[in-house]
């Protein structure tokens, strides 16, 4: 039972990380920056090994910092 529950937990975590990453992209495209940041952070928090999401979050901060200057 433990093996099944761990596998199911991992599967659901991956689905959640993918969904939050997609939501971040959609919000960003719609100009909803605060929501995009929330979902992007949530995706990286859920799956920090997702290089694409981590890279996008890093670039997001760089872009926003340049806009603030």
JSON list of N, CA, C and O in Angstrom, two decimals, residues 37 41 55-67:
[
{"chain": "A", "resi": 37, "resn": "UNK", "atom": "N", "xyz": [3.02, 35.31, -11.50]},
{"chain": "A", "resi": 37, "resn": "UNK", "atom": "CA", "xyz": [4.09, 35.08, -10.54]},
{"chain": "A", "resi": 37, "resn": "UNK", "atom": "C", "xyz": [3.67, 34.08, -9.47]},
{"chain": "A", "resi": 37, "resn": "UNK", "atom": "O", "xyz": [4.43, 33.19, -9.11]},
{"chain": "A", "resi": 41, "resn": "UNK", "atom": "N", "xyz": [5.68, 30.58, -9.09]},
{"chain": "A", "resi": 41, "resn": "UNK", "atom": "CA", "xyz": [6.32, 30.22, -7.82]},
{"chain": "A", "resi": 41, "resn": "UNK", "atom": "C", "xyz": [5.76, 28.89, -7.28]},
{"chain": "A", "resi": 41, "resn": "UNK", "atom": "O", "xyz": [6.50, 28.07, -6.75]},
{"chain": "A", "resi": 55, "resn": "UNK", "atom": "N", "xyz": [13.81, 28.32, -14.70]},
{"chain": "A", "resi": 55, "resn": "UNK", "atom": "CA", "xyz": [14.44, 29.28, -15.61]},
{"chain": "A", "resi": 55, "resn": "UNK", "atom": "C", "xyz": [13.49, 30.44, -15.91]},
{"chain": "A", "resi": 55, "resn": "UNK", "atom": "O", "xyz": [13.86, 31.60, -15.92]},
{"chain": "A", "resi": 56, "resn": "UNK", "atom": "N", "xyz": [12.22, 30.13, -16.14]},
{"chain": "A", "resi": 56, "resn": "UNK", "atom": "CA", "xyz": [11.24, 31.17, -16.43]},
{"chain": "A", "resi": 56, "resn": "UNK", "atom": "C", "xyz": [11.06, 32.10, -15.23]},
{"chain": "A", "resi": 56, "resn": "UNK", "atom": "O", "xyz": [10.94, 33.31, -15.38]},
{"chain": "A", "resi": 57, "resn": "UNK", "atom": "N", "xyz": [11.05, 31.54, -14.02]},
{"chain": "A", "resi": 57, "resn": "UNK", "atom": "CA", "xyz": [10.94, 32.37, -12.82]},
{"chain": "A", "resi": 57, "resn": "UNK", "atom": "C", "xyz": [12.15, 33.28, -12.69]},
{"chain": "A", "resi": 57, "resn": "UNK", "atom": "O", "xyz": [12.01, 34.47, -12.40]},
{"chain": "A", "resi": 58, "resn": "UNK", "atom": "N", "xyz": [13.31, 32.75, -12.94]},
{"chain": "A", "resi": 58, "resn": "UNK", "atom": "CA", "xyz": [14.54, 33.54, -12.88]},
{"chain": "A", "resi": 58, "resn": "UNK", "atom": "C", "xyz": [14.47, 34.69, -13.89]},
{"chain": "A", "resi": 58, "resn": "UNK", "atom": "O", "xyz": [14.74, 35.85, -13.56]},
{"chain": "A", "resi": 59, "resn": "UNK", "atom": "N", "xyz": [14.08, 34.40, -15.11]},
{"chain": "A", "resi": 59, "resn": "UNK", "atom": "CA", "xyz": [13.97, 35.44, -16.15]},
{"chain": "A", "resi": 59, "resn": "UNK", "atom": "C", "xyz": [12.88, 36.44, -15.81]},
{"chain": "A", "resi": 59, "resn": "UNK", "atom": "O", "xyz": [13.01, 37.63, -16.10]},
{"chain": "A", "resi": 60, "resn": "UNK", "atom": "N", "xyz": [11.81, 35.97, -15.19]},
{"chain": "A", "resi": 60, "resn": "UNK", "atom": "CA", "xyz": [10.72, 36.86, -14.80]},
{"chain": "A", "resi": 60, "resn": "UNK", "atom": "C", "xyz": [11.25, 37.92, -13.85]},
{"chain": "A", "resi": 60, "resn": "UNK", "atom": "O", "xyz": [10.97, 39.11, -14.01]},
{"chain": "A", "resi": 61, "resn": "UNK", "atom": "N", "xyz": [12.05, 37.52, -12.85]},
{"chain": "A", "resi": 61, "resn": "UNK", "atom": "CA", "xyz": [12.60, 38.48, -11.90]},
{"chain": "A", "resi": 61, "resn": "UNK", "atom": "C", "xyz": [13.59, 39.43, -12.58]},
{"chain": "A", "resi": 61, "resn": "UNK", "atom": "O", "xyz": [13.61, 40.63, -12.27]},
{"chain": "A", "resi": 62, "resn": "UNK", "atom": "N", "xyz": [14.38, 38.94, -13.49]},
{"chain": "A", "resi": 62, "resn": "UNK", "atom": "CA", "xyz": [15.32, 39.81, -14.21]},
{"chain": "A", "resi": 62, "resn": "UNK", "atom": "C", "xyz": [14.56, 40.86, -15.02]},
{"chain": "A", "resi": 62, "resn": "UNK", "atom": "O", "xyz": [14.88, 42.05, -14.97]},
{"chain": "A", "resi": 63, "resn": "UNK", "atom": "N", "xyz": [13.55, 40.42, -15.75]},
{"chain": "A", "resi": 63, "resn": "UNK", "atom": "CA", "xyz": [12.76, 41.35, -16.57]},
{"chain": "A", "resi": 63, "resn": "UNK", "atom": "C", "xyz": [12.08, 42.40, -15.71]},
{"chain": "A", "resi": 63, "resn": "UNK", "atom": "O", "xyz": [12.07, 43.58, -16.05]},
{"chain": "A", "resi": 64, "resn": "UNK", "atom": "N", "xyz": [11.49, 42.00, -14.61]},
{"chain": "A", "resi": 64, "resn": "UNK", "atom": "CA", "xyz": [10.76, 42.94, -13.76]},
{"chain": "A", "resi": 64, "resn": "UNK", "atom": "C", "xyz": [11.72, 43.91, -13.09]},
{"chain": "A", "resi": 64, "resn": "UNK", "atom": "O", "xyz": [11.39, 45.07, -12.89]},
{"chain": "A", "resi": 65, "resn": "UNK", "atom": "N", "xyz": [12.90, 43.44, -12.76]},
{"chain": "A", "resi": 65, "resn": "UNK", "atom": "CA", "xyz": [13.90, 44.32, -12.13]},
{"chain": "A", "resi": 65, "resn": "UNK", "atom": "C", "xyz": [14.36, 45.38, -13.13]},
{"chain": "A", "resi": 65, "resn": "UNK", "atom": "O", "xyz": [14.52, 46.54, -12.78]},
{"chain": "A", "resi": 66, "resn": "UNK", "atom": "N", "xyz": [14.54, 45.00, -14.40]},
{"chain": "A", "resi": 66, "resn": "UNK", "atom": "CA", "xyz": [14.95, 45.96, -15.42]},
{"chain": "A", "resi": 66, "resn": "UNK", "atom": "C", "xyz": [13.86, 46.98, -15.68]},
{"chain": "A", "resi": 66, "resn": "UNK", "atom": "O", "xyz": [14.15, 48.15, -15.91]},
{"chain": "A", "resi": 67, "resn": "UNK", "atom": "N", "xyz": [12.59, 46.56, -15.60]},
{"chain": "A", "resi": 67, "resn": "UNK", "atom": "CA", "xyz": [11.48, 47.49, -15.79]},
{"chain": "A", "resi": 67, "resn": "UNK", "atom": "C", "xyz": [11.41, 48.49, -14.66]},
{"chain": "A", "resi": 67, "resn": "UNK", "atom": "O", "xyz": [11.02, 49.64, -14.85]}
]
